[in-house]
């Protein structure tokens, strides 16, 4: 088992037809490895360092940085973590060395017995979801596969947030809900996956 803490709840809101405010959910996983998932915008480094200090974690104590995809609000502070292996979507690297992994064929990337990285394309064609075994069950840190819990009943929310392949995203949303007890969406608070949610998502495929 490991512990998962959502350091910041993501959000997104439209200001007018030309501007929106958005930042991503940022999560910390503590266990055999210390892992940070989605590092917000480049202007949030002080916030992240302060939040980590609350768990007695310094940036150099992080073993893996995972960005669920390569958009600017999910990668902004990856360079705080220079002792860590970096996973950005389907790309796995440490310094200039790249580790090849067949995410394209649907293969999970295994970090330890409690943490796996699952390819879940849709929002971008190389999105990943982090599956974490915790005391409260499996938590899926899903990035923008889910925008927030409201996007289940109102799919225009995730579709208008941008989807490079909506059909694939629908399929992966249903698949992740099938295996997860909780979901941390990219731009909203963590929510519990109910049978009703699973049924609704499988009907949308
Ligand atoms: Zn996002």
Tab-separated table of C-alpha atoms and ligand atoms in Angstrom:
chain	number	residue	atom	x	y	z
A	1	UNK	CA	0.000	0.000	0.000
A	2	UNK	CA	1.056	3.582	-0.358
A	3	UNK	CA	-0.314	6.954	0.651
A	4	UNK	CA	-1.686	9.436	-1.833
A	5	UNK	CA	-2.134	13.107	-1.009
A	6	UNK	CA	-3.686	15.618	-3.372
A	7	UNK	CA	-1.486	18.673	-2.765
A	8	UNK	CA	-3.650	20.977	-4.892
A	9	UNK	CA	-7.093	20.506	-6.408
A	10	UNK	CA	-7.122	21.485	-10.058
A	11	UNK	CA	-9.726	23.834	-11.523
A	12	UNK	CA	-10.696	25.462	-14.782
A	13	UNK	CA	-13.104	28.254	-15.470
A	14	UNK	CA	-13.919	30.303	-18.498
A	15	UNK	CA	-13.537	34.070	-17.932
A	16	UNK	CA	-14.899	35.190	-21.297
A	17	UNK	CA	-14.737	33.872	-24.855
A	18	UNK	CA	-10.983	34.573	-25.091
A	19	UNK	CA	-9.562	33.653	-21.670
A	20	UNK	CA	-9.806	30.930	-19.077
A	21	UNK	CA	-8.196	30.280	-15.703
A	22	UNK	CA	-6.858	26.786	-15.131
A	23	UNK	CA	-4.412	24.804	-13.097
A	24	UNK	CA	-4.076	21.069	-12.631
A	25	UNK	CA	-4.476	18.768	-9.660
A	26	UNK	CA	-1.060	17.974	-8.180
A	27	UNK	CA	-0.634	14.725	-6.223
A	28	UNK	CA	2.056	13.240	-4.007
A	29	UNK	CA	2.464	9.469	-3.625
A	30	UNK	CA	4.550	8.187	-0.712
A	31	UNK	CA	5.605	4.538	-0.464
A	32	UNK	CA	8.470	2.473	-1.866
A	33	UNK	CA	9.047	5.466	-4.144
A	34	UNK	CA	8.171	9.117	-3.649
A	35	UNK	CA	6.275	10.313	-6.706
A	36	UNK	CA	4.783	13.646	-7.752
A	37	UNK	CA	2.100	13.673	-10.439
A	38	UNK	CA	1.451	16.816	-12.556
A	39	UNK	CA	3.574	19.785	-11.528
A	40	UNK	CA	1.220	22.686	-12.359
A	41	UNK	CA	2.364	25.856	-14.147
A	42	UNK	CA	5.911	27.227	-14.175
A	43	UNK	CA	4.836	29.924	-11.693
A	44	UNK	CA	3.931	27.454	-8.938
A	45	UNK	CA	7.360	26.263	-7.756
A	46	UNK	CA	7.187	27.985	-4.338
A	47	UNK	CA	3.723	26.526	-3.692
A	48	UNK	CA	4.926	23.019	-4.558
A	49	UNK	CA	8.104	23.238	-2.443
A	50	UNK	CA	6.069	24.492	0.539
A	51	UNK	CA	3.422	21.791	0.131
A	52	UNK	CA	6.085	19.047	-0.054
A	53	UNK	CA	7.770	20.405	3.081
A	54	UNK	CA	4.478	19.741	4.887
A	55	UNK	CA	5.227	16.039	4.338
A	56	UNK	CA	8.941	16.434	5.145
A	57	UNK	CA	9.811	15.918	1.485
A	58	UNK	CA	12.485	17.916	-0.324
A	59	UNK	CA	12.472	17.984	-4.146
A	60	UNK	CA	15.638	15.827	-4.221
A	61	UNK	CA	13.748	13.083	-2.326
A	62	UNK	CA	11.335	12.560	-5.241
A	63	UNK	CA	12.103	9.393	-7.255
A	64	UNK	CA	9.602	9.865	-10.097
A	65	UNK	CA	7.912	12.879	-11.667
A	66	UNK	CA	4.916	11.909	-13.756
A	67	UNK	CA	3.137	14.338	-16.070
A	68	UNK	CA	-0.082	12.746	-17.290
A	69	UNK	CA	0.487	14.624	-20.583
A	70	UNK	CA	2.687	17.364	-21.954
A	71	UNK	CA	0.484	20.463	-21.582
A	72	UNK	CA	2.049	23.486	-19.844
A	73	UNK	CA	-0.116	23.280	-16.707
A	74	UNK	CA	1.022	19.687	-16.040
A	75	UNK	CA	4.794	19.988	-16.558
A	76	UNK	CA	5.628	23.458	-15.209
A	77	UNK	CA	7.947	22.409	-12.374
A	78	UNK	CA	9.403	19.120	-13.560
A	79	UNK	CA	12.870	20.660	-13.379
A	80	UNK	CA	12.599	21.014	-9.582
A	81	UNK	CA	13.125	17.250	-9.437
A	82	UNK	CA	16.561	16.531	-10.877
A	83	UNK	CA	17.159	13.281	-8.958
A	84	UNK	CA	13.953	11.794	-10.359
A	85	UNK	CA	13.107	9.742	-13.403
A	86	UNK	CA	10.682	11.777	-15.525
A	87	UNK	CA	7.633	10.283	-17.209
A	88	UNK	CA	5.822	12.762	-19.456
A	89	UNK	CA	2.994	11.010	-21.262
A	90	UNK	CA	4.634	8.101	-23.093
A	91	UNK	CA	8.162	9.467	-22.653
A	92	UNK	CA	10.346	8.055	-19.854
A	93	UNK	CA	13.731	9.695	-19.240
A	94	UNK	CA	16.535	10.517	-16.847
A	95	UNK	CA	18.852	13.301	-18.003
A	96	UNK	CA	19.574	12.624	-21.684
A	97	UNK	CA	18.801	8.929	-21.430
A	98	UNK	CA	15.416	7.741	-22.733
A	99	UNK	CA	13.896	4.433	-21.679
A	100	UNK	CA	11.765	2.884	-24.400
A	101	UNK	CA	8.452	1.421	-23.291
A	102	UNK	CA	5.629	0.160	-25.558
A	103	UNK	CA	2.811	2.349	-24.150
A	104	UNK	CA	1.475	2.439	-27.746
A	105	UNK	CA	0.589	-1.260	-27.466
A	106	UNK	CA	-1.345	-0.627	-24.260
A	107	UNK	CA	1.384	-1.912	-21.955
A	108	UNK	CA	1.499	-0.547	-18.386
A	109	UNK	CA	4.749	0.795	-16.962
A	110	UNK	CA	5.449	-0.831	-13.617
A	111	UNK	CA	7.006	1.375	-10.892
A	112	UNK	CA	6.459	-0.858	-7.870
A	113	UNK	CA	3.844	-3.302	-6.612
A	114	UNK	CA	1.539	-0.399	-5.695
A	115	UNK	CA	2.055	2.020	-8.571
A	116	UNK	CA	1.609	1.503	-12.318
A	117	UNK	CA	1.351	3.912	-15.235
A	118	UNK	CA	-1.384	3.026	-17.702
A	119	UNK	CA	-1.606	4.467	-21.222
A	120	UNK	CA	-4.991	6.244	-21.525
A	121	UNK	CA	-4.899	8.254	-24.767
A	122	UNK	CA	-7.719	10.574	-25.773
A	123	UNK	CA	-7.174	14.079	-24.377
A	124	UNK	CA	-3.791	13.800	-26.111
A	125	UNK	CA	-2.688	10.713	-27.983
A	126	UNK	CA	-0.078	9.976	-25.291
A	127	UNK	CA	-1.945	10.587	-22.015
A	128	UNK	CA	-1.228	8.306	-19.071
A	129	UNK	CA	-3.081	7.530	-15.828
A	130	UNK	CA	-1.285	6.590	-12.606
A	131	UNK	CA	-2.915	3.679	-10.742
A	132	UNK	CA	-2.114	3.684	-7.030
A	133	UNK	CA	-3.013	1.020	-4.462
A	134	UNK	CA	-3.923	2.762	-1.199
A	135	UNK	CA	-5.759	1.839	2.016
A	136	UNK	CA	-8.965	3.224	0.492
A	137	UNK	CA	-8.620	1.143	-2.676
A	138	UNK	CA	-7.206	1.884	-6.119
A	139	UNK	CA	-6.893	5.589	-6.884
A	140	UNK	CA	-6.527	6.631	-10.542
A	141	UNK	CA	-4.648	9.889	-10.972
A	142	UNK	CA	-6.108	10.444	-14.393
A	143	UNK	CA	-5.020	13.892	-15.574
A	144	UNK	CA	-7.370	15.308	-18.173
A	145	UNK	CA	-8.920	11.947	-19.052
A	146	UNK	CA	-11.448	13.381	-16.580
A	147	UNK	CA	-11.744	17.172	-16.278
A	148	UNK	CA	-13.827	16.962	-13.070
A	149	UNK	CA	-16.593	14.785	-11.595
A	150	UNK	CA	-19.315	16.830	-13.326
A	151	UNK	CA	-18.004	15.827	-16.752
A	152	UNK	CA	-19.580	12.361	-16.354
A	153	UNK	CA	-23.119	13.708	-16.650
A	154	UNK	CA	-22.017	16.590	-18.862
A	155	UNK	CA	-19.471	15.307	-21.424
A	156	UNK	CA	-19.234	18.712	-23.130
A	157	UNK	CA	-16.966	19.652	-20.175
A	158	UNK	CA	-14.179	17.226	-21.129
A	159	UNK	CA	-14.761	17.568	-24.841
A	160	UNK	CA	-14.519	21.356	-24.781
A	161	UNK	CA	-11.325	21.066	-22.697
A	162	UNK	CA	-9.858	19.526	-25.869
A	163	UNK	CA	-9.760	15.911	-26.969
A	164	UNK	CA	-7.501	14.633	-29.728
A	165	UNK	CA	-9.523	11.411	-29.962
A	166	UNK	CA	-12.941	11.555	-28.224
A	167	UNK	CA	-13.869	7.932	-29.066
A	168	UNK	CA	-10.668	6.638	-27.486
A	169	UNK	CA	-11.107	8.967	-24.519
A	170	UNK	CA	-14.668	7.660	-23.921
A	171	UNK	CA	-13.367	4.085	-23.980
A	172	UNK	CA	-10.495	4.842	-21.577
A	173	UNK	CA	-12.759	6.813	-19.212
A	174	UNK	CA	-15.006	3.757	-18.868
A	175	UNK	CA	-12.019	1.398	-18.524
A	176	UNK	CA	-10.388	3.466	-15.764
A	177	UNK	CA	-13.681	3.773	-13.846
A	178	UNK	CA	-13.986	-0.027	-14.006
A	179	UNK	CA	-10.686	-0.533	-12.135
A	180	UNK	CA	-10.593	2.514	-9.837
A	181	UNK	CA	-12.372	3.211	-6.554
A	182	UNK	CA	-11.397	6.885	-6.633
A	183	UNK	CA	-10.390	9.260	-9.411
A	184	UNK	CA	-8.239	12.377	-9.157
A	185	UNK	CA	-9.325	14.337	-12.258
A	186	UNK	CA	-7.077	16.889	-13.982
A	187	UNK	CA	-9.060	19.969	-13.011
A	188	UNK	CA	-11.287	19.172	-10.045
A	189	UNK	CA	-11.290	17.471	-6.633
A	190	UNK	CA	-10.891	13.725	-6.140
A	191	UNK	CA	-14.172	11.802	-6.349
A	192	UNK	CA	-15.450	8.329	-5.499
A	193	UNK	CA	-16.373	6.025	-8.392
A	194	UNK	CA	-19.890	4.660	-7.897
A	195	UNK	CA	-21.703	1.891	-9.813
A	196	UNK	CA	-23.877	4.648	-11.275
A	197	UNK	CA	-20.772	6.378	-12.659
A	198	UNK	CA	-19.468	3.114	-14.141
A	199	UNK	CA	-22.817	2.430	-15.840
A	200	UNK	CA	-23.072	5.940	-17.172
A	201	UNK	CA	-19.553	5.855	-18.660
A	202	UNK	CA	-19.985	2.421	-20.234
A	203	UNK	CA	-23.218	3.589	-21.908
A	204	UNK	CA	-21.361	6.580	-23.411
A	205	UNK	CA	-18.913	4.394	-25.401
B	1	LIG	ZN1	-4.941	20.145	-17.993
